[in-house]
Amino acid sequence: MDLETLIATVREQMPERRWVHTQGVMGTAVILARRFGADPAKAELAAILHDVAKFWKVDKMEAAIREEGLFTDVLNYDKELWHAHAGAYISRRDYGVEDDEVLGAIRYHTSGREGMTLLEKVVWLADLIEPGRQFPGVDDIRSVAENDLDEALVAGFDTTLGFLMEKKKKIYPLTVLARNDLLAGIKNTN
């Protein structure tokens, strides 16, 4: 499927405000990819598809996750995580994306994971700091992202974890592992 057709198809599956968000993630992902040495075309593709299943009914997301059968543990956690796993699966199944790096960036754009690839980091951060996002501390994270991808990610994970704890939500273990792994990497380079 060519990029123009893919964009049109994905856009049809979400409300206009989510499409505006997706466009923001696309632009931010390309900027971050160029800044930190990831492939801009892969970053754009992952960004286009990152929320493709976001507005599916919960039972449809669950069915996709169960059909894939690889990451069913996510079903024990907040439904906000499900669209990433369902989206990665259908990106391969329905949109012909075969690149495991792109699929990983889609799959882990909400949770992160230990040993994140450069592309996963770029898409995760782009989703958090795209221009339409407004939350306390986002401008600080954007500022850090000008120079240090991993430090910006840690700041982003701190914000995310703080939000989840404040809302008394269960925390998906991969999110904690992602943050700890990033901290260990930063400590080893200092």
PDB file of C-alpha atoms in Angstrom, residues 25-178:
ATOM      1  CA  VAL A  25       3.272  12.665  16.000  1.00  0.00           C
ATOM      2  CA  MET A  26       4.295  12.147  12.366  1.00  0.00           C
ATOM      3  CA  GLY A  27       6.049  15.507  12.174  1.00  0.00           C
ATOM      4  CA  THR A  28       7.661  15.198  15.594  1.00  0.00           C
ATOM      5  CA  ALA A  29       8.821  11.628  14.910  1.00  0.00           C
ATOM      6  CA  VAL A  30      10.540  12.696  11.696  1.00  0.00           C
ATOM      7  CA  ILE A  31      12.261  15.597  13.478  1.00  0.00           C
ATOM      8  CA  LEU A  32      13.418  13.365  16.345  1.00  0.00           C
ATOM      9  CA  ALA A  33      14.539  10.632  13.929  1.00  0.00           C
ATOM     10  CA  ARG A  34      16.709  13.101  12.028  1.00  0.00           C
ATOM     11  CA  ARG A  35      18.029  14.622  15.240  1.00  0.00           C
ATOM     12  CA  PHE A  36      19.030  11.327  16.855  1.00  0.00           C
ATOM     13  CA  GLY A  37      19.900   9.158  13.836  1.00  0.00           C
ATOM     14  CA  ALA A  38      16.824   6.969  13.316  1.00  0.00           C
ATOM     15  CA  ASP A  39      15.262   6.326   9.917  1.00  0.00           C
ATOM     16  CA  PRO A  40      12.783   9.189   9.242  1.00  0.00           C
ATOM     17  CA  ALA A  41      10.690   7.118   6.810  1.00  0.00           C
ATOM     18  CA  LYS A  42      10.256   4.330   9.367  1.00  0.00           C
ATOM     19  CA  ALA A  43       9.463   6.901  12.060  1.00  0.00           C
ATOM     20  CA  GLU A  44       6.781   8.438   9.858  1.00  0.00           C
ATOM     21  CA  LEU A  45       5.262   5.048   9.008  1.00  0.00           C
ATOM     22  CA  ALA A  46       5.110   3.998  12.673  1.00  0.00           C
ATOM     23  CA  ALA A  47       3.618   7.381  13.592  1.00  0.00           C
ATOM     24  CA  ILE A  48       0.911   7.075  10.934  1.00  0.00           C
ATOM     25  CA  LEU A  49      -0.139   3.701  12.332  1.00  0.00           C
ATOM     26  CA  HIS A  50       0.507   4.206  16.052  1.00  0.00           C
ATOM     27  CA  ASP A  51      -3.157   4.934  16.893  1.00  0.00           C
ATOM     28  CA  VAL A  52      -4.819   2.989  14.075  1.00  0.00           C
ATOM     29  CA  ALA A  53      -6.763   0.840  16.570  1.00  0.00           C
ATOM     30  CA  LYS A  54      -7.277   3.548  19.219  1.00  0.00           C
ATOM     31  CA  PHE A  55     -10.981   3.989  18.501  1.00  0.00           C
ATOM     32  CA  TRP A  56     -11.865   0.378  18.023  1.00  0.00           C
ATOM     33  CA  LYS A  57     -14.347  -1.158  20.422  1.00  0.00           C
ATOM     34  CA  VAL A  58     -12.651  -2.865  23.349  1.00  0.00           C
ATOM     35  CA  ASP A  59     -13.833  -6.320  22.280  1.00  0.00           C
ATOM     36  CA  LYS A  60     -12.324  -5.835  18.811  1.00  0.00           C
ATOM     37  CA  MET A  61      -8.955  -4.827  20.325  1.00  0.00           C
ATOM     38  CA  GLU A  62      -9.092  -7.812  22.662  1.00  0.00           C
ATOM     39  CA  ALA A  63      -9.913 -10.147  19.770  1.00  0.00           C
ATOM     40  CA  ALA A  64      -6.926  -8.877  17.765  1.00  0.00           C
ATOM     41  CA  ILE A  65      -4.586  -9.305  20.748  1.00  0.00           C
ATOM     42  CA  ARG A  66      -5.882 -12.827  21.375  1.00  0.00           C
ATOM     43  CA  GLU A  67      -5.679 -13.692  17.670  1.00  0.00           C
ATOM     44  CA  GLU A  68      -2.021 -12.656  17.586  1.00  0.00           C
ATOM     45  CA  GLY A  69      -1.479 -14.566  20.819  1.00  0.00           C
ATOM     46  CA  LEU A  70       1.901 -13.053  21.707  1.00  0.00           C
ATOM     47  CA  PHE A  71       1.176 -10.327  24.255  1.00  0.00           C
ATOM     48  CA  THR A  72      -2.047 -11.356  25.946  1.00  0.00           C
ATOM     49  CA  ASP A  73      -0.654 -10.268  29.341  1.00  0.00           C
ATOM     50  CA  VAL A  74      -1.531  -6.692  28.364  1.00  0.00           C
ATOM     51  CA  LEU A  75      -5.196  -7.648  28.718  1.00  0.00           C
ATOM     52  CA  ASN A  76      -4.678  -7.678  32.501  1.00  0.00           C
ATOM     53  CA  TYR A  77      -3.831  -3.961  32.456  1.00  0.00           C
ATOM     54  CA  ASP A  78      -5.459  -0.687  31.482  1.00  0.00           C
ATOM     55  CA  LYS A  79      -7.375  -0.778  28.221  1.00  0.00           C
ATOM     56  CA  GLU A  80      -5.478   2.357  27.148  1.00  0.00           C
ATOM     57  CA  LEU A  81      -2.542   0.043  26.394  1.00  0.00           C
ATOM     58  CA  TRP A  82      -4.474  -2.350  24.187  1.00  0.00           C
ATOM     59  CA  HIS A  83      -4.641  -0.251  21.038  1.00  0.00           C
ATOM     60  CA  ALA A  84      -0.849  -0.325  20.672  1.00  0.00           C
ATOM     61  CA  HIS A  85      -0.682  -4.123  20.605  1.00  0.00           C
ATOM     62  CA  ALA A  86      -3.771  -4.459  18.432  1.00  0.00           C
ATOM     63  CA  GLY A  87      -2.415  -1.747  16.147  1.00  0.00           C
ATOM     64  CA  ALA A  88       0.937  -3.486  15.660  1.00  0.00           C
ATOM     65  CA  TYR A  89      -0.782  -6.752  14.868  1.00  0.00           C
ATOM     66  CA  ILE A  90      -3.192  -5.311  12.325  1.00  0.00           C
ATOM     67  CA  SER A  91      -0.444  -3.164  10.802  1.00  0.00           C
ATOM     68  CA  ARG A  92       1.167  -6.439   9.758  1.00  0.00           C
ATOM     69  CA  ARG A  93      -2.061  -8.329   9.022  1.00  0.00           C
ATOM     70  CA  ASP A  94      -4.106  -5.648   7.277  1.00  0.00           C
ATOM     71  CA  TYR A  95      -1.582  -3.080   6.045  1.00  0.00           C
ATOM     72  CA  GLY A  96       1.297  -5.335   5.057  1.00  0.00           C
ATOM     73  CA  VAL A  97       3.920  -3.815   7.359  1.00  0.00           C
ATOM     74  CA  GLU A  98       6.647  -6.441   7.688  1.00  0.00           C
ATOM     75  CA  ASP A  99       9.371  -4.337   9.296  1.00  0.00           C
ATOM     76  CA  ASP A 100       9.754  -5.574  12.882  1.00  0.00           C
ATOM     77  CA  GLU A 101      11.346  -2.281  13.914  1.00  0.00           C
ATOM     78  CA  VAL A 102       8.291  -0.320  12.754  1.00  0.00           C
ATOM     79  CA  LEU A 103       5.933  -2.849  14.340  1.00  0.00           C
ATOM     80  CA  GLY A 104       7.843  -2.596  17.638  1.00  0.00           C
ATOM     81  CA  ALA A 105       7.556   1.190  17.577  1.00  0.00           C
ATOM     82  CA  ILE A 106       3.786   0.863  17.151  1.00  0.00           C
ATOM     83  CA  ARG A 107       3.481  -1.868  19.796  1.00  0.00           C
ATOM     84  CA  TYR A 108       5.503  -0.069  22.485  1.00  0.00           C
ATOM     85  CA  HIS A 109       4.440   3.535  21.878  1.00  0.00           C
ATOM     86  CA  THR A 110       2.304   3.525  25.040  1.00  0.00           C
ATOM     87  CA  SER A 111       4.275   1.324  27.415  1.00  0.00           C
ATOM     88  CA  GLY A 112       7.866   1.367  26.302  1.00  0.00           C
ATOM     89  CA  ARG A 113       9.947  -1.684  27.161  1.00  0.00           C
ATOM     90  CA  GLU A 114      13.346  -2.712  28.352  1.00  0.00           C
ATOM     91  CA  GLY A 115      15.906  -2.460  25.559  1.00  0.00           C
ATOM     92  CA  MET A 116      13.912  -0.027  23.426  1.00  0.00           C
ATOM     93  CA  THR A 117      15.243   0.441  19.911  1.00  0.00           C
ATOM     94  CA  LEU A 118      16.088   3.921  18.688  1.00  0.00           C
ATOM     95  CA  LEU A 119      12.925   3.956  16.573  1.00  0.00           C
ATOM     96  CA  GLU A 120      10.776   2.859  19.533  1.00  0.00           C
ATOM     97  CA  LYS A 121      12.247   5.682  21.607  1.00  0.00           C
ATOM     98  CA  VAL A 122      11.596   8.244  18.871  1.00  0.00           C
ATOM     99  CA  VAL A 123       7.956   7.243  18.365  1.00  0.00           C
ATOM    100  CA  TRP A 124       7.255   6.946  22.108  1.00  0.00           C
ATOM    101  CA  LEU A 125       8.618  10.421  22.724  1.00  0.00           C
ATOM    102  CA  ALA A 126       6.962  11.920  19.627  1.00  0.00           C
ATOM    103  CA  ASP A 127       3.599  10.661  20.865  1.00  0.00           C
ATOM    104  CA  LEU A 128       4.201  12.343  24.217  1.00  0.00           C
ATOM    105  CA  ILE A 129       5.538  15.724  23.069  1.00  0.00           C
ATOM    106  CA  GLU A 130       3.869  16.420  19.715  1.00  0.00           C
ATOM    107  CA  PRO A 131       2.789  20.086  19.470  1.00  0.00           C
ATOM    108  CA  GLY A 132      -0.845  19.431  20.428  1.00  0.00           C
ATOM    109  CA  ARG A 133       0.035  17.893  23.785  1.00  0.00           C
ATOM    110  CA  GLN A 134      -0.470  20.196  26.745  1.00  0.00           C
ATOM    111  CA  PHE A 135       0.235  18.936  30.249  1.00  0.00           C
ATOM    112  CA  PRO A 136       2.369  20.186  33.131  1.00  0.00           C
ATOM    113  CA  GLY A 137       6.024  19.647  32.288  1.00  0.00           C
ATOM    114  CA  VAL A 138       5.649  18.970  28.549  1.00  0.00           C
ATOM    115  CA  ASP A 139       7.674  22.058  27.612  1.00  0.00           C
ATOM    116  CA  ASP A 140      10.487  20.904  29.898  1.00  0.00           C
ATOM    117  CA  ILE A 141      10.500  17.496  28.221  1.00  0.00           C
ATOM    118  CA  ARG A 142      10.514  19.149  24.791  1.00  0.00           C
ATOM    119  CA  SER A 143      13.484  21.232  25.874  1.00  0.00           C
ATOM    120  CA  VAL A 144      15.437  18.184  27.059  1.00  0.00           C
ATOM    121  CA  ALA A 145      14.554  16.427  23.772  1.00  0.00           C
ATOM    122  CA  GLU A 146      16.486  19.101  21.907  1.00  0.00           C
ATOM    123  CA  ASN A 147      19.729  17.456  23.045  1.00  0.00           C
ATOM    124  CA  ASP A 148      19.223  14.164  24.875  1.00  0.00           C
ATOM    125  CA  LEU A 149      16.772  11.494  23.800  1.00  0.00           C
ATOM    126  CA  ASP A 150      17.208   9.190  26.796  1.00  0.00           C
ATOM    127  CA  GLU A 151      16.953  11.980  29.376  1.00  0.00           C
ATOM    128  CA  ALA A 152      13.782  13.204  27.661  1.00  0.00           C
ATOM    129  CA  LEU A 153      12.380   9.680  27.744  1.00  0.00           C
ATOM    130  CA  VAL A 154      13.111   9.325  31.467  1.00  0.00           C
ATOM    131  CA  ALA A 155      11.365  12.640  32.097  1.00  0.00           C
ATOM    132  CA  GLY A 156       8.437  11.413  30.013  1.00  0.00           C
ATOM    133  CA  PHE A 157       8.240   8.100  31.832  1.00  0.00           C
ATOM    134  CA  ASP A 158       8.388   9.945  35.160  1.00  0.00           C
ATOM    135  CA  THR A 159       5.427  12.067  34.092  1.00  0.00           C
ATOM    136  CA  THR A 160       3.504   9.038  32.847  1.00  0.00           C
ATOM    137  CA  LEU A 161       4.176   6.981  35.967  1.00  0.00           C
ATOM    138  CA  GLY A 162       3.254   9.903  38.207  1.00  0.00           C
ATOM    139  CA  PHE A 163      -0.033  10.318  36.350  1.00  0.00           C
ATOM    140  CA  LEU A 164      -0.829   6.601  36.642  1.00  0.00           C
ATOM    141  CA  MET A 165      -0.028   6.561  40.358  1.00  0.00           C
ATOM    142  CA  GLU A 166      -2.110   9.677  40.970  1.00  0.00           C
ATOM    143  CA  LYS A 167      -5.058   7.987  39.221  1.00  0.00           C
ATOM    144  CA  LYS A 168      -4.410   4.780  41.212  1.00  0.00           C
ATOM    145  CA  LYS A 169      -4.038   2.761  38.001  1.00  0.00           C
ATOM    146  CA  LYS A 170      -2.164  -0.493  37.654  1.00  0.00           C
ATOM    147  CA  ILE A 171       1.206   0.021  36.007  1.00  0.00           C
ATOM    148  CA  TYR A 172       2.206  -2.261  33.166  1.00  0.00           C
ATOM    149  CA  PRO A 173       5.560  -3.805  34.168  1.00  0.00           C
ATOM    150  CA  LEU A 174       7.198  -2.980  30.825  1.00  0.00           C
ATOM    151  CA  THR A 175       6.809   0.717  31.600  1.00  0.00           C
ATOM    152  CA  VAL A 176       8.772   0.433  34.832  1.00  0.00           C
ATOM    153  CA  LEU A 177      11.368  -1.762  33.133  1.00  0.00           C
ATOM    154  CA  ALA A 178      11.725   0.765  30.311  1.00  0.00           C
TER     155      ALA A 178
END
